[in-house]
């Protein structure tokens, strides 16, 4: 009996062979350059694979994933990915995609101590506090969770707009557009929540004049 990870290597071999069979130049074409139009910021949840749920192929989507698809302005990992995607790859769209049933958001709504992870989900608790009335207006616990999941995505869209990286690109090339989406684990469908472009209102408190 093979170890479970060996199955992955075996799958990889079959996938590479099948891909070349279908399209002999596939790897030659992709090896030298990537020109994706999209940056995906999604949850690490194994049930929401960015390329599978969007039907995109290797080379089409630049991906960053973390617990609960957060855009935290001191997160060097996120910022490096964002700067590379926006300034170098010149992506046209950034997609923040949350998902219903998100464990990270659920954890933020609980009073349970998750040790180090507390520091991460504190940011989601802050989103709850900002929108407490809207969320608590929902009578069912599950609706409150769904609402926070949606509002959290929309806050992360705004967090992107607050970065000098996005604002500089908006000034220079009027792109990228930022999209807030939420994915349903139940039917595999994505719902659009919000879009932000260079023309949209951003609280002047967060605007940089000297980019
Ligand atoms: Co999640």
PDB file of C-alpha atoms and ligand atoms in Angstrom:
ATOM      1  CA  UNK A   1       0.000   0.000   0.000  1.00  0.00           C
ATOM      2  CA  UNK A   2       1.391   3.341  -1.027  1.00  0.00           C
ATOM      3  CA  UNK A   3       1.575   6.261   1.359  1.00  0.00           C
ATOM      4  CA  UNK A   4      -1.137   8.846   0.673  1.00  0.00           C
ATOM      5  CA  UNK A   5       1.336  11.461  -0.482  1.00  0.00           C
ATOM      6  CA  UNK A   6       2.755   9.079  -3.095  1.00  0.00           C
ATOM      7  CA  UNK A   7      -0.619   9.097  -4.792  1.00  0.00           C
ATOM      8  CA  UNK A   8      -0.128  12.823  -5.397  1.00  0.00           C
ATOM      9  CA  UNK A   9       3.160  12.232  -7.198  1.00  0.00           C
ATOM     10  CA  UNK A  10       1.550   9.508  -9.250  1.00  0.00           C
ATOM     11  CA  UNK A  11      -1.340  11.848 -10.134  1.00  0.00           C
ATOM     12  CA  UNK A  12       1.180  14.483 -11.135  1.00  0.00           C
ATOM     13  CA  UNK A  13       2.848  12.114 -13.584  1.00  0.00           C
ATOM     14  CA  UNK A  14      -0.463  11.210 -15.203  1.00  0.00           C
ATOM     15  CA  UNK A  15      -1.550  14.853 -15.322  1.00  0.00           C
ATOM     16  CA  UNK A  16       1.684  15.986 -17.007  1.00  0.00           C
ATOM     17  CA  UNK A  17       1.444  13.158 -19.541  1.00  0.00           C
ATOM     18  CA  UNK A  18      -2.235  13.820 -20.269  1.00  0.00           C
ATOM     19  CA  UNK A  19      -1.614  17.566 -20.629  1.00  0.00           C
ATOM     20  CA  UNK A  20       1.165  17.067 -23.178  1.00  0.00           C
ATOM     21  CA  UNK A  21      -1.009  14.593 -25.049  1.00  0.00           C
ATOM     22  CA  UNK A  22      -3.789  17.187 -25.355  1.00  0.00           C
ATOM     23  CA  UNK A  23      -1.498  20.150 -26.046  1.00  0.00           C
ATOM     24  CA  UNK A  24       2.120  19.272 -26.930  1.00  0.00           C
ATOM     25  CA  UNK A  25       3.380  22.879 -26.460  1.00  0.00           C
ATOM     26  CA  UNK A  26       1.629  23.474 -23.125  1.00  0.00           C
ATOM     27  CA  UNK A  27       4.702  23.438 -20.890  1.00  0.00           C
ATOM     28  CA  UNK A  28       6.981  25.076 -23.458  1.00  0.00           C
ATOM     29  CA  UNK A  29       4.552  27.978 -23.672  1.00  0.00           C
ATOM     30  CA  UNK A  30       4.185  28.405 -19.922  1.00  0.00           C
ATOM     31  CA  UNK A  31       7.767  27.797 -18.833  1.00  0.00           C
ATOM     32  CA  UNK A  32       9.155  31.140 -19.970  1.00  0.00           C
ATOM     33  CA  UNK A  33       6.481  33.613 -18.938  1.00  0.00           C
ATOM     34  CA  UNK A  34       3.283  34.109 -16.932  1.00  0.00           C
ATOM     35  CA  UNK A  35       0.811  36.840 -17.823  1.00  0.00           C
ATOM     36  CA  UNK A  36      -2.193  36.332 -15.588  1.00  0.00           C
ATOM     37  CA  UNK A  37      -4.955  38.955 -15.642  1.00  0.00           C
ATOM     38  CA  UNK A  38      -6.221  38.041 -12.193  1.00  0.00           C
ATOM     39  CA  UNK A  39      -4.967  38.073  -8.628  1.00  0.00           C
ATOM     40  CA  UNK A  40      -7.042  35.820  -6.388  1.00  0.00           C
ATOM     41  CA  UNK A  41      -7.057  36.372  -2.646  1.00  0.00           C
ATOM     42  CA  UNK A  42      -8.951  33.454  -1.158  1.00  0.00           C
ATOM     43  CA  UNK A  43      -9.313  31.323   1.940  1.00  0.00           C
ATOM     44  CA  UNK A  44      -6.860  28.462   2.546  1.00  0.00           C
ATOM     45  CA  UNK A  45      -9.861  26.127   2.897  1.00  0.00           C
ATOM     46  CA  UNK A  46      -9.176  23.005   0.819  1.00  0.00           C
ATOM     47  CA  UNK A  47     -12.704  23.076  -0.590  1.00  0.00           C
ATOM     48  CA  UNK A  48     -12.218  26.353  -2.480  1.00  0.00           C
ATOM     49  CA  UNK A  49      -9.526  25.809  -5.114  1.00  0.00           C
ATOM     50  CA  UNK A  50      -9.181  29.083  -7.052  1.00  0.00           C
ATOM     51  CA  UNK A  51      -8.550  27.571 -10.481  1.00  0.00           C
ATOM     52  CA  UNK A  52     -11.095  24.760 -10.260  1.00  0.00           C
ATOM     53  CA  UNK A  53     -14.009  26.940  -9.201  1.00  0.00           C
ATOM     54  CA  UNK A  54     -13.246  29.560 -11.860  1.00  0.00           C
ATOM     55  CA  UNK A  55     -12.333  27.169 -14.675  1.00  0.00           C
ATOM     56  CA  UNK A  56      -8.956  28.852 -15.117  1.00  0.00           C
ATOM     57  CA  UNK A  57      -5.839  27.138 -16.437  1.00  0.00           C
ATOM     58  CA  UNK A  58      -2.231  27.306 -15.212  1.00  0.00           C
ATOM     59  CA  UNK A  59      -0.895  30.759 -16.108  1.00  0.00           C
ATOM     60  CA  UNK A  60      -4.248  32.536 -15.822  1.00  0.00           C
ATOM     61  CA  UNK A  61      -4.589  33.311 -12.138  1.00  0.00           C
ATOM     62  CA  UNK A  62      -2.037  34.501  -9.547  1.00  0.00           C
ATOM     63  CA  UNK A  63      -3.025  33.182  -6.140  1.00  0.00           C
ATOM     64  CA  UNK A  64      -2.657  34.191  -2.510  1.00  0.00           C
ATOM     65  CA  UNK A  65      -4.566  32.279   0.144  1.00  0.00           C
ATOM     66  CA  UNK A  66      -4.751  32.608   3.906  1.00  0.00           C
ATOM     67  CA  UNK A  67      -7.223  31.883   6.688  1.00  0.00           C
ATOM     68  CA  UNK A  68     -10.459  33.771   5.895  1.00  0.00           C
ATOM     69  CA  UNK A  69      -9.053  35.635   2.841  1.00  0.00           C
ATOM     70  CA  UNK A  70      -7.714  38.564   4.829  1.00  0.00           C
ATOM     71  CA  UNK A  71      -5.920  41.687   3.593  1.00  0.00           C
ATOM     72  CA  UNK A  72      -3.923  42.832   6.600  1.00  0.00           C
ATOM     73  CA  UNK A  73      -1.836  45.905   5.982  1.00  0.00           C
ATOM     74  CA  UNK A  74       1.194  44.648   7.912  1.00  0.00           C
ATOM     75  CA  UNK A  75       1.200  41.192   6.285  1.00  0.00           C
ATOM     76  CA  UNK A  76       4.461  41.109   4.321  1.00  0.00           C
ATOM     77  CA  UNK A  77       3.442  37.963   2.489  1.00  0.00           C
ATOM     78  CA  UNK A  78       0.218  39.507   1.187  1.00  0.00           C
ATOM     79  CA  UNK A  79       1.926  42.821   0.392  1.00  0.00           C
ATOM     80  CA  UNK A  80       4.717  41.175  -1.580  1.00  0.00           C
ATOM     81  CA  UNK A  81       2.180  39.169  -3.602  1.00  0.00           C
ATOM     82  CA  UNK A  82       0.045  42.281  -4.145  1.00  0.00           C
ATOM     83  CA  UNK A  83       2.932  44.469  -5.240  1.00  0.00           C
ATOM     84  CA  UNK A  84       4.249  41.819  -7.610  1.00  0.00           C
ATOM     85  CA  UNK A  85       0.813  41.191  -9.104  1.00  0.00           C
ATOM     86  CA  UNK A  86      -0.076  44.871  -9.485  1.00  0.00           C
ATOM     87  CA  UNK A  87       3.268  46.453 -10.431  1.00  0.00           C
ATOM     88  CA  UNK A  88       4.961  43.663 -12.361  1.00  0.00           C
ATOM     89  CA  UNK A  89       2.268  41.349 -13.689  1.00  0.00           C
ATOM     90  CA  UNK A  90      -0.079  44.317 -14.076  1.00  0.00           C
ATOM     91  CA  UNK A  91      -3.178  42.294 -13.293  1.00  0.00           C
ATOM     92  CA  UNK A  92      -6.466  43.813 -14.441  1.00  0.00           C
ATOM     93  CA  UNK A  93      -8.570  42.381 -11.636  1.00  0.00           C
ATOM     94  CA  UNK A  94      -8.094  41.478  -7.998  1.00  0.00           C
ATOM     95  CA  UNK A  95     -10.653  39.074  -6.598  1.00  0.00           C
ATOM     96  CA  UNK A  96     -11.210  38.641  -2.880  1.00  0.00           C
ATOM     97  CA  UNK A  97     -13.221  35.463  -2.580  1.00  0.00           C
ATOM     98  CA  UNK A  98     -14.651  34.352   0.740  1.00  0.00           C
ATOM     99  CA  UNK A  99     -16.878  31.346   1.244  1.00  0.00           C
ATOM    100  CA  UNK A 100     -19.919  30.456   3.294  1.00  0.00           C
ATOM    101  CA  UNK A 101     -19.188  28.128   6.191  1.00  0.00           C
ATOM    102  CA  UNK A 102     -15.720  29.655   6.652  1.00  0.00           C
ATOM    103  CA  UNK A 103     -14.082  28.168   9.752  1.00  0.00           C
ATOM    104  CA  UNK A 104     -11.912  31.249  10.245  1.00  0.00           C
ATOM    105  CA  UNK A 105     -14.922  33.548  10.425  1.00  0.00           C
ATOM    106  CA  UNK A 106     -16.767  31.060  12.635  1.00  0.00           C
ATOM    107  CA  UNK A 107     -13.794  31.046  15.017  1.00  0.00           C
ATOM    108  CA  UNK A 108     -13.837  34.848  15.135  1.00  0.00           C
ATOM    109  CA  UNK A 109     -17.492  34.780  16.213  1.00  0.00           C
ATOM    110  CA  UNK A 110     -16.781  32.412  19.067  1.00  0.00           C
ATOM    111  CA  UNK A 111     -15.183  33.196  22.402  1.00  0.00           C
ATOM    112  CA  UNK A 112     -12.835  30.253  22.173  1.00  0.00           C
ATOM    113  CA  UNK A 113      -9.100  30.794  22.610  1.00  0.00           C
ATOM    114  CA  UNK A 114      -7.109  29.681  19.550  1.00  0.00           C
ATOM    115  CA  UNK A 115      -3.703  30.854  20.828  1.00  0.00           C
ATOM    116  CA  UNK A 116      -1.593  32.213  17.984  1.00  0.00           C
ATOM    117  CA  UNK A 117      -4.538  32.163  15.577  1.00  0.00           C
ATOM    118  CA  UNK A 118      -6.295  34.669  17.872  1.00  0.00           C
ATOM    119  CA  UNK A 119      -3.973  37.308  16.466  1.00  0.00           C
ATOM    120  CA  UNK A 120      -5.071  36.581  12.940  1.00  0.00           C
ATOM    121  CA  UNK A 121      -8.795  36.382  13.583  1.00  0.00           C
ATOM    122  CA  UNK A 122      -8.752  39.501  15.762  1.00  0.00           C
ATOM    123  CA  UNK A 123      -9.016  41.325  12.443  1.00  0.00           C
ATOM    124  CA  UNK A 124     -12.296  39.532  11.718  1.00  0.00           C
ATOM    125  CA  UNK A 125     -13.620  40.396  15.177  1.00  0.00           C
ATOM    126  CA  UNK A 126     -12.916  44.032  14.303  1.00  0.00           C
ATOM    127  CA  UNK A 127     -15.066  43.662  11.174  1.00  0.00           C
ATOM    128  CA  UNK A 128     -17.842  42.266  13.368  1.00  0.00           C
ATOM    129  CA  UNK A 129     -17.569  45.235  15.730  1.00  0.00           C
ATOM    130  CA  UNK A 130     -17.756  47.711  12.821  1.00  0.00           C
ATOM    131  CA  UNK A 131     -20.939  46.081  11.506  1.00  0.00           C
ATOM    132  CA  UNK A 132     -22.439  44.777  14.733  1.00  0.00           C
ATOM    133  CA  UNK A 133     -25.921  46.225  14.115  1.00  0.00           C
ATOM    134  CA  UNK A 134     -26.281  44.722  10.628  1.00  0.00           C
ATOM    135  CA  UNK A 135     -25.021  41.328  11.778  1.00  0.00           C
ATOM    136  CA  UNK A 136     -26.968  41.120  15.025  1.00  0.00           C
ATOM    137  CA  UNK A 137     -30.092  42.149  13.127  1.00  0.00           C
ATOM    138  CA  UNK A 138     -30.162  38.586  11.738  1.00  0.00           C
ATOM    139  CA  UNK A 139     -32.119  36.318  14.061  1.00  0.00           C
ATOM    140  CA  UNK A 140     -30.547  32.979  13.083  1.00  0.00           C
ATOM    141  CA  UNK A 141     -26.938  32.188  14.065  1.00  0.00           C
ATOM    142  CA  UNK A 142     -26.198  30.886  10.599  1.00  0.00           C
ATOM    143  CA  UNK A 143     -27.461  34.070   8.958  1.00  0.00           C
ATOM    144  CA  UNK A 144     -25.230  36.098  11.275  1.00  0.00           C
ATOM    145  CA  UNK A 145     -22.278  33.993  10.181  1.00  0.00           C
ATOM    146  CA  UNK A 146     -23.161  34.417   6.482  1.00  0.00           C
ATOM    147  CA  UNK A 147     -23.505  38.175   6.969  1.00  0.00           C
ATOM    148  CA  UNK A 148     -20.121  38.472   8.651  1.00  0.00           C
ATOM    149  CA  UNK A 149     -18.546  36.361   5.899  1.00  0.00           C
ATOM    150  CA  UNK A 150     -19.950  38.763   3.274  1.00  0.00           C
ATOM    151  CA  UNK A 151     -19.055  41.928   5.192  1.00  0.00           C
ATOM    152  CA  UNK A 152     -15.571  40.580   5.841  1.00  0.00           C
ATOM    153  CA  UNK A 153     -14.993  40.156   2.091  1.00  0.00           C
ATOM    154  CA  UNK A 154     -16.188  43.709   1.479  1.00  0.00           C
ATOM    155  CA  UNK A 155     -13.860  45.065   4.177  1.00  0.00           C
ATOM    156  CA  UNK A 156     -10.923  43.264   2.572  1.00  0.00           C
ATOM    157  CA  UNK A 157     -11.806  44.861  -0.780  1.00  0.00           C
ATOM    158  CA  UNK A 158     -11.592  48.242   0.967  1.00  0.00           C
ATOM    159  CA  UNK A 159      -8.363  47.252   2.685  1.00  0.00           C
ATOM    160  CA  UNK A 160      -6.849  46.716  -0.758  1.00  0.00           C
ATOM    161  CA  UNK A 161      -7.997  50.178  -1.838  1.00  0.00           C
ATOM    162  CA  UNK A 162      -6.290  51.642   1.230  1.00  0.00           C
ATOM    163  CA  UNK A 163      -2.842  50.411   0.118  1.00  0.00           C
ATOM    164  CA  UNK A 164      -0.384  52.698  -1.662  1.00  0.00           C
ATOM    165  CA  UNK A 165       0.199  49.814  -4.117  1.00  0.00           C
ATOM    166  CA  UNK A 166      -3.384  49.881  -5.407  1.00  0.00           C
ATOM    167  CA  UNK A 167      -3.724  53.666  -5.220  1.00  0.00           C
ATOM    168  CA  UNK A 168      -0.538  54.173  -7.258  1.00  0.00           C
ATOM    169  CA  UNK A 169      -1.775  51.745  -9.924  1.00  0.00           C
ATOM    170  CA  UNK A 170      -5.166  53.473 -10.003  1.00  0.00           C
ATOM    171  CA  UNK A 171      -3.418  56.802 -10.574  1.00  0.00           C
ATOM    172  CA  UNK A 172      -1.061  55.431 -13.248  1.00  0.00           C
ATOM    173  CA  UNK A 173      -3.239  52.997 -15.227  1.00  0.00           C
ATOM    174  CA  UNK A 174      -6.779  53.252 -13.814  1.00  0.00           C
ATOM    175  CA  UNK A 175      -6.620  49.552 -12.899  1.00  0.00           C
ATOM    176  CA  UNK A 176      -6.968  46.993 -11.329  1.00  0.00           C
ATOM    177  CA  UNK A 177     -10.637  46.583 -10.511  1.00  0.00           C
ATOM    178  CA  UNK A 178     -11.229  44.961  -7.153  1.00  0.00           C
ATOM    179  CA  UNK A 179     -14.028  42.432  -6.759  1.00  0.00           C
ATOM    180  CA  UNK A 180     -15.592  40.969  -3.635  1.00  0.00           C
ATOM    181  CA  UNK A 181     -17.044  37.502  -4.126  1.00  0.00           C
ATOM    182  CA  UNK A 182     -18.401  34.745  -1.949  1.00  0.00           C
ATOM    183  CA  UNK A 183     -18.426  31.058  -2.844  1.00  0.00           C
ATOM    184  CA  UNK A 184     -21.035  28.574  -1.713  1.00  0.00           C
ATOM    185  CA  UNK A 185     -19.782  25.153  -0.635  1.00  0.00           C
ATOM    186  CA  UNK A 186     -23.310  23.840  -1.093  1.00  0.00           C
ATOM    187  CA  UNK A 187     -23.778  24.458  -4.808  1.00  0.00           C
ATOM    188  CA  UNK A 188     -20.336  25.577  -5.997  1.00  0.00           C
ATOM    189  CA  UNK A 189     -21.650  28.943  -7.142  1.00  0.00           C
ATOM    190  CA  UNK A 190     -19.985  32.315  -6.655  1.00  0.00           C
ATOM    191  CA  UNK A 191     -22.004  35.411  -5.740  1.00  0.00           C
ATOM    192  CA  UNK A 192     -20.722  38.906  -6.549  1.00  0.00           C
ATOM    193  CA  UNK A 193     -20.851  41.246  -3.559  1.00  0.00           C
ATOM    194  CA  UNK A 194     -19.031  44.433  -4.497  1.00  0.00           C
ATOM    195  CA  UNK A 195     -16.632  46.031  -6.950  1.00  0.00           C
ATOM    196  CA  UNK A 196     -14.238  48.919  -6.440  1.00  0.00           C
ATOM    197  CA  UNK A 197     -12.508  50.850  -9.216  1.00  0.00           C
ATOM    198  CA  UNK A 198     -10.314  53.943  -9.383  1.00  0.00           C
ATOM    199  CA  UNK A 199     -13.508  56.017  -9.693  1.00  0.00           C
ATOM    200  CA  UNK A 200     -15.070  54.832  -6.464  1.00  0.00           C
ATOM    201  CA  UNK A 201     -15.188  56.735  -3.228  1.00  0.00           C
ATOM    202  CA  UNK A 202     -12.491  56.051  -0.696  1.00  0.00           C
ATOM    203  CA  UNK A 203     -12.471  57.787   2.666  1.00  0.00           C
ATOM    204  CA  UNK A 204      -9.944  60.660   2.187  1.00  0.00           C
ATOM    205  CA  UNK A 205      -8.361  59.627   5.461  1.00  0.00           C
ATOM    206  CA  UNK A 206      -6.822  56.717   3.578  1.00  0.00           C
ATOM    207  CA  UNK A 207      -5.863  58.560   0.407  1.00  0.00           C
ATOM    208  CA  UNK A 208      -2.237  59.325  -0.413  1.00  0.00           C
ATOM    209  CA  UNK A 209      -1.650  62.621  -2.236  1.00  0.00           C
ATOM    210  CA  UNK A 210       2.001  62.084  -3.085  1.00  0.00           C
ATOM    211  CA  UNK A 211       2.200  58.715  -4.812  1.00  0.00           C
TER     212      UNK A 211
HETATM  213 CO1  LIG B   1     -12.480  29.737   5.093  1.00  0.00          CO
END
